[in-house]
mmCIF file of C-alpha atoms in Angstrom:
data_model
loop_
_atom_site.group_PDB
_atom_site.id
_atom_site.type_symbol
_atom_site.label_atom_id
_atom_site.label_comp_id
_atom_site.label_asym_id
_atom_site.label_seq_id
_atom_site.Cartn_x
_atom_site.Cartn_y
_atom_site.Cartn_z
ATOM 1 C CA UNK A 245 8.785 10.750 -5.255
ATOM 2 C CA UNK A 246 5.941 10.474 -7.723
ATOM 3 C CA UNK A 247 5.414 12.321 -10.969
ATOM 4 C CA UNK A 248 2.841 12.494 -13.754
ATOM 5 C CA UNK A 249 3.783 13.928 -17.116
ATOM 6 C CA UNK A 250 0.931 14.943 -19.396
ATOM 7 C CA UNK A 251 1.846 14.612 -23.060
ATOM 8 C CA UNK A 252 0.617 16.970 -25.749
ATOM 9 C CA UNK A 253 -1.324 14.036 -27.266
ATOM 10 C CA UNK A 254 -3.289 13.614 -24.007
ATOM 11 C CA UNK A 255 -1.354 10.562 -22.906
ATOM 12 C CA UNK A 256 0.286 10.139 -19.518
ATOM 13 C CA UNK A 257 3.583 8.990 -18.134
ATOM 14 C CA UNK A 258 3.661 7.848 -14.495
ATOM 15 C CA UNK A 259 6.913 7.553 -12.584
ATOM 16 C CA UNK A 260 8.105 6.903 -9.044
ATOM 17 C CA UNK A 261 5.986 5.771 -6.128
ATOM 18 C CA UNK A 262 2.218 6.232 -6.144
ATOM 19 C CA UNK A 263 1.408 5.826 -2.452
ATOM 20 C CA UNK A 264 -1.209 7.360 -0.145
ATOM 21 C CA UNK A 265 0.928 10.456 0.485
ATOM 22 C CA UNK A 266 0.843 11.308 -3.254
ATOM 23 C CA UNK A 267 -2.694 10.156 -4.081
ATOM 24 C CA UNK A 268 -4.455 13.517 -3.580
ATOM 25 C CA UNK A 269 -1.967 15.335 -5.815
ATOM 26 C CA UNK A 270 -2.360 12.625 -8.454
ATOM 27 C CA UNK A 271 -6.155 13.015 -8.389
ATOM 28 C CA UNK A 272 -5.820 16.785 -8.880
ATOM 29 C CA UNK A 273 -3.398 16.357 -11.796
ATOM 30 C CA UNK A 274 -5.595 13.749 -13.496
ATOM 31 C CA UNK A 275 -8.795 15.795 -13.191
ATOM 32 C CA UNK A 276 -8.380 17.379 -16.593
ATOM 33 C CA UNK A 277 -7.465 14.219 -18.505
ATOM 34 C CA UNK A 278 -10.124 13.085 -20.963
ATOM 35 C CA UNK A 279 -10.793 10.889 -23.996
ATOM 36 C CA UNK A 280 -8.846 7.772 -24.958
ATOM 37 C CA UNK A 281 -5.768 7.815 -22.751
ATOM 38 C CA UNK A 282 -2.623 5.685 -22.711
ATOM 39 C CA UNK A 283 -0.770 5.703 -19.397
ATOM 40 C CA UNK A 284 2.875 4.659 -19.650
ATOM 41 C CA UNK A 285 3.772 2.894 -16.384
ATOM 42 C CA UNK A 286 7.298 1.834 -17.300
ATOM 43 C CA UNK A 287 8.902 4.151 -14.723
ATOM 44 C CA UNK A 288 6.343 3.405 -12.009
ATOM 45 C CA UNK A 289 8.233 1.719 -9.138
ATOM 46 C CA UNK A 290 5.509 1.234 -6.551
ATOM 47 C CA UNK A 291 1.743 1.379 -6.190
ATOM 48 C CA UNK A 292 -0.410 0.736 -3.127
ATOM 49 C CA UNK A 293 -4.184 0.420 -2.732
ATOM 50 C CA UNK A 294 -4.390 4.238 -2.560
ATOM 51 C CA UNK A 295 -2.665 4.474 -5.947
ATOM 52 C CA UNK A 296 -4.824 1.699 -7.366
ATOM 53 C CA UNK A 297 -7.893 3.710 -6.323
ATOM 54 C CA UNK A 298 -6.575 6.756 -8.205
ATOM 55 C CA UNK A 299 -6.165 4.669 -11.381
ATOM 56 C CA UNK A 300 -9.534 2.983 -10.899
ATOM 57 C CA UNK A 301 -11.410 6.268 -10.471
ATOM 58 C CA UNK A 302 -9.714 7.661 -13.598
ATOM 59 C CA UNK A 303 -10.735 4.548 -15.519
ATOM 60 C CA UNK A 304 -14.362 4.879 -14.347
ATOM 61 C CA UNK A 305 -14.560 8.571 -15.219
ATOM 62 C CA UNK A 306 -13.040 8.156 -18.672
ATOM 63 C CA UNK A 307 -15.199 5.121 -19.401
ATOM 64 C CA UNK A 308 -18.375 6.922 -18.286
ATOM 65 C CA UNK A 309 -17.657 9.797 -20.686
ATOM 66 C CA UNK A 310 -17.062 7.542 -23.692
ATOM 67 C CA UNK A 311 -13.278 7.419 -23.434
ATOM 68 C CA UNK A 312 -10.974 4.812 -22.001
ATOM 69 C CA UNK A 313 -7.688 4.088 -20.256
ATOM 70 C CA UNK A 314 -4.896 1.739 -21.351
ATOM 71 C CA UNK A 315 -2.063 0.980 -18.941
ATOM 72 C CA UNK A 316 1.174 -0.011 -20.683
ATOM 73 C CA UNK A 317 4.730 -0.940 -19.703
ATOM 74 C CA UNK A 318 4.071 -2.134 -16.147
ATOM 75 C CA UNK A 319 6.915 -3.995 -14.471
ATOM 76 C CA UNK A 320 6.028 -7.390 -12.931
ATOM 77 C CA UNK A 321 5.822 -6.214 -9.313
ATOM 78 C CA UNK A 322 3.361 -3.436 -10.228
ATOM 79 C CA UNK A 323 1.322 -5.849 -12.347
ATOM 80 C CA UNK A 324 1.145 -8.293 -9.439
ATOM 81 C CA UNK A 325 -0.507 -5.656 -7.246
ATOM 82 C CA UNK A 326 -3.233 -5.297 -9.902
ATOM 83 C CA UNK A 327 -3.527 -9.086 -10.116
ATOM 84 C CA UNK A 328 -3.825 -9.458 -6.330
ATOM 85 C CA UNK A 329 -6.625 -6.895 -6.259
ATOM 86 C CA UNK A 330 -8.428 -8.533 -9.191
ATOM 87 C CA UNK A 331 -8.189 -5.392 -11.297
ATOM 88 C CA UNK A 332 -6.128 -7.001 -14.045
ATOM 89 C CA UNK A 333 -9.416 -8.490 -15.268
ATOM 90 C CA UNK A 334 -11.224 -5.155 -15.225
ATOM 91 C CA UNK A 335 -8.677 -2.643 -16.447
ATOM 92 C CA UNK A 336 -7.046 -2.566 -19.851
ATOM 93 C CA UNK A 337 -3.455 -3.578 -19.029
ATOM 94 C CA UNK A 338 -1.018 -4.343 -21.846
ATOM 95 C CA UNK B 56 23.337 -14.421 15.602
ATOM 96 C CA UNK B 57 21.062 -12.469 17.969
ATOM 97 C CA UNK B 58 17.881 -11.078 16.451
ATOM 98 C CA UNK B 59 17.741 -7.307 16.404
ATOM 99 C CA UNK B 60 14.364 -5.580 16.606
ATOM 100 C CA UNK B 61 14.123 -2.240 14.834
ATOM 101 C CA UNK B 62 11.608 0.076 16.488
ATOM 102 C CA UNK B 63 10.615 3.633 15.688
ATOM 103 C CA UNK B 64 7.570 5.810 16.325
ATOM 104 C CA UNK B 65 6.042 8.016 13.627
ATOM 105 C CA UNK B 66 3.520 10.880 13.882
ATOM 106 C CA UNK B 67 0.074 9.666 12.804
ATOM 107 C CA UNK B 68 0.041 11.450 9.466
ATOM 108 C CA UNK B 69 -0.019 10.026 5.935
ATOM 109 C CA UNK B 70 2.782 12.429 4.999
ATOM 110 C CA UNK B 71 5.072 10.281 7.189
ATOM 111 C CA UNK B 72 5.035 7.458 4.630
ATOM 112 C CA UNK B 73 8.326 8.435 2.926
ATOM 113 C CA UNK B 74 10.055 8.377 6.340
ATOM 114 C CA UNK B 75 8.517 4.994 7.138
ATOM 115 C CA UNK B 76 9.754 3.613 3.801
ATOM 116 C CA UNK B 77 13.218 5.037 4.523
ATOM 117 C CA UNK B 78 13.206 3.256 7.903
ATOM 118 C CA UNK B 79 12.068 -0.015 6.267
ATOM 119 C CA UNK B 80 14.701 0.216 3.514
ATOM 120 C CA UNK B 81 17.425 0.890 6.071
ATOM 121 C CA UNK B 82 16.256 -2.204 7.988
ATOM 122 C CA UNK B 83 16.157 -4.284 4.787
ATOM 123 C CA UNK B 84 19.644 -3.218 3.707
ATOM 124 C CA UNK B 85 21.260 -3.822 7.096
ATOM 125 C CA UNK B 86 19.419 -7.129 7.650
ATOM 126 C CA UNK B 87 20.042 -8.436 4.096
ATOM 127 C CA UNK B 88 16.409 -8.555 2.973
ATOM 128 C CA UNK B 89 16.119 -8.796 -0.819
ATOM 129 C CA UNK B 90 14.202 -6.485 -3.147
ATOM 130 C CA UNK B 91 11.080 -8.654 -3.539
ATOM 131 C CA UNK B 92 10.279 -8.980 0.159
ATOM 132 C CA UNK B 93 11.219 -5.312 0.665
ATOM 133 C CA UNK B 94 8.529 -4.308 -1.836
ATOM 134 C CA UNK B 95 5.995 -6.443 0.043
ATOM 135 C CA UNK B 96 7.207 -4.873 3.294
ATOM 136 C CA UNK B 97 6.538 -1.374 1.918
ATOM 137 C CA UNK B 98 3.028 -2.359 0.823
ATOM 138 C CA UNK B 99 2.079 -3.963 4.125
ATOM 139 C CA UNK B 100 3.541 -1.091 6.164
ATOM 140 C CA UNK B 101 1.661 1.504 4.122
ATOM 141 C CA UNK B 102 -1.659 -0.326 4.240
ATOM 142 C CA UNK B 103 -1.495 -0.933 7.992
ATOM 143 C CA UNK B 104 -0.155 2.496 8.950
ATOM 144 C CA UNK B 105 -2.826 4.291 6.896
ATOM 145 C CA UNK B 106 -5.440 1.935 8.361
ATOM 146 C CA UNK B 107 -4.493 3.015 11.903
ATOM 147 C CA UNK B 108 -4.443 6.704 10.928
ATOM 148 C CA UNK B 109 -7.865 6.543 9.251
ATOM 149 C CA UNK B 110 -9.738 4.283 11.657
ATOM 150 C CA UNK B 111 -8.342 5.463 14.997
ATOM 151 C CA UNK B 112 -9.299 9.088 14.444
ATOM 152 C CA UNK B 113 -9.240 9.908 18.160
ATOM 153 C CA UNK B 114 -5.679 8.633 18.503
ATOM 154 C CA UNK B 115 -3.232 11.274 19.764
ATOM 155 C CA UNK B 116 -0.016 9.315 20.062
ATOM 156 C CA UNK B 117 2.622 8.395 17.545
ATOM 157 C CA UNK B 118 2.331 4.961 15.912
ATOM 158 C CA UNK B 119 5.091 2.474 16.657
ATOM 159 C CA UNK B 120 6.598 0.356 13.889
ATOM 160 C CA UNK B 121 8.669 -2.681 14.807
ATOM 161 C CA UNK B 122 10.638 -4.836 12.327
ATOM 162 C CA UNK B 123 12.559 -8.031 12.920
ATOM 163 C CA UNK B 124 14.157 -10.651 10.703
ATOM 164 C CA UNK B 125 14.027 -14.259 11.833
ATOM 165 C CA UNK B 126 12.810 -17.780 10.952
ATOM 166 C CA UNK B 127 12.865 -17.095 7.213
ATOM 167 C CA UNK B 128 10.497 -14.175 7.587
ATOM 168 C CA UNK B 129 10.223 -10.496 8.400
ATOM 169 C CA UNK B 130 8.029 -9.846 11.420
ATOM 170 C CA UNK B 131 6.189 -6.516 11.495
ATOM 171 C CA UNK B 132 4.442 -5.133 14.540
ATOM 172 C CA UNK B 133 2.489 -1.868 14.506
ATOM 173 C CA UNK B 134 1.193 -0.450 17.789
ATOM 174 C CA UNK B 135 -1.309 2.340 18.282
ATOM 175 C CA UNK B 136 -1.652 3.662 21.842
ATOM 176 C CA UNK B 137 -4.699 4.762 23.817
ATOM 177 C CA UNK B 138 -7.224 3.839 21.116
ATOM 178 C CA UNK B 139 -10.469 1.852 20.906
ATOM 179 C CA UNK B 140 -10.301 -1.617 19.353
ATOM 180 C CA UNK B 141 -10.460 -1.886 15.572
ATOM 181 C CA UNK B 142 -9.575 -5.261 14.148
ATOM 182 C CA UNK B 143 -8.425 -5.019 10.490
ATOM 183 C CA UNK B 144 -8.239 -8.817 10.206
ATOM 184 C CA UNK B 145 -12.057 -8.775 10.356
ATOM 185 C CA UNK B 146 -12.400 -6.347 7.423
ATOM 186 C CA UNK B 147 -14.062 -8.309 4.607
ATOM 187 C CA UNK B 148 -12.198 -8.608 1.328
ATOM 188 C CA UNK B 149 -13.906 -6.948 -1.642
ATOM 189 C CA UNK B 150 -15.904 -9.294 -3.853
ATOM 190 C CA UNK B 151 -13.631 -9.255 -6.913
ATOM 191 C CA UNK B 152 -16.199 -11.178 -8.971
ATOM 192 C CA UNK B 153 -18.659 -8.248 -8.900
ATOM 193 C CA UNK B 154 -18.755 -5.663 -11.697
ATOM 194 C CA UNK B 155 -16.491 -2.706 -10.932
ATOM 195 C CA UNK B 156 -19.392 -0.360 -10.216
ATOM 196 C CA UNK B 157 -20.783 -2.752 -7.601
ATOM 197 C CA UNK B 158 -17.489 -3.262 -5.742
ATOM 198 C CA UNK B 159 -16.951 -1.304 -2.527
ATOM 199 C CA UNK B 160 -14.084 1.203 -2.556
ATOM 200 C CA UNK B 161 -12.688 -0.018 0.741
ATOM 201 C CA UNK B 162 -11.006 -3.236 1.746
ATOM 202 C CA UNK B 163 -8.449 -3.523 -1.061
ATOM 203 C CA UNK B 164 -5.546 -2.521 1.189
ATOM 204 C CA UNK B 165 -6.313 -5.159 3.812
ATOM 205 C CA UNK B 166 -6.958 -7.658 1.030
ATOM 206 C CA UNK B 167 -3.416 -6.936 -0.228
ATOM 207 C CA UNK B 168 -2.010 -7.481 3.277
ATOM 208 C CA UNK B 169 -3.740 -10.881 3.420
ATOM 209 C CA UNK B 170 -2.339 -11.849 0.012
ATOM 210 C CA UNK B 171 1.206 -10.819 0.942
ATOM 211 C CA UNK B 172 1.444 -12.131 4.487
ATOM 212 C CA UNK B 173 2.162 -15.546 5.954
ATOM 213 C CA UNK B 174 0.411 -14.603 9.221
ATOM 214 C CA UNK B 175 -1.811 -11.631 10.048
ATOM 215 C CA UNK B 176 -2.969 -11.124 13.651
ATOM 216 C CA UNK B 177 -4.523 -8.389 15.753
ATOM 217 C CA UNK B 178 -4.730 -7.818 19.481
ATOM 218 C CA UNK B 179 -6.000 -5.066 21.799
ATOM 219 C CA UNK B 180 -4.981 -4.787 25.433
ATOM 220 C CA UNK B 181 -4.924 -1.888 27.919
ATOM 221 C CA UNK B 182 -5.854 0.558 25.158
ATOM 222 C CA UNK B 183 -3.099 -0.576 22.794
ATOM 223 C CA UNK B 184 -3.971 -1.915 19.349
ATOM 224 C CA UNK B 185 -1.293 -4.178 17.888
ATOM 225 C CA UNK B 186 -1.080 -5.715 14.432
ATOM 226 C CA UNK B 187 1.411 -8.502 13.835
ATOM 227 C CA UNK B 188 2.300 -9.614 10.300
ATOM 228 C CA UNK B 189 4.807 -12.161 9.091
ATOM 229 C CA UNK B 190 6.224 -11.837 5.548
ATOM 230 C CA UNK B 191 7.989 -14.781 3.978
ATOM 231 C CA UNK B 192 11.531 -14.272 2.689
ATOM 232 C CA UNK B 193 11.193 -17.222 0.298
ATOM 233 C CA UNK B 194 11.287 -16.366 -3.424
ATOM 234 C CA UNK B 195 7.926 -16.302 -5.152
ATOM 235 C CA UNK B 196 5.976 -15.242 -2.098
ATOM 236 C CA UNK B 197 5.934 -11.565 -2.892
ATOM 237 C CA UNK B 198 5.099 -9.235 -5.779
#
């Protein structure tokens, strides 16, 4: 199961498993996010390349419109997936 | 102890992923595979299954997933039947030194498989594509 909660302050909370079977729904949910966004990844258990692409496209869109994306609270196994794909150097991960 | 091979076929649809993970977790629990390698197993299974679904678009048959524990590793075999050859081991890895805008969107999944696996092989015979991957059970080899 995967879930995105949109906070009233525009920030996000991601939980569960962001795999290819949930990627399209995630893209639809994230369409309306804008500005400077903090995504809390503490409850994110799994992410694949399909999920990484969702995050990457959100980062690009926010960055292009003058905003930004910060990813916080990642557990080590999620962080390693970003490291293996070289995106830890590109994305703002805290 | 004799090695048991776990084999199941899944409809070629991305929505099957939760069932594939359930199968893999059942295998991991019964075969005593720890959490770290199980996470790597999920990643490799997803990347390879979705690769078959997306690249073998004319495929009509279910995709076979085989799992086996032995020699300090988990052996995965995925088979796709009655399809043209497509060798994922030949897919180039993305150039991670390029600026984000210049990087291609594809190739990250197969790049992940390469990073996670001890061996990664492909074969095609009599219309059957087969991918064989070995995942180490040693600590520190997995995310």
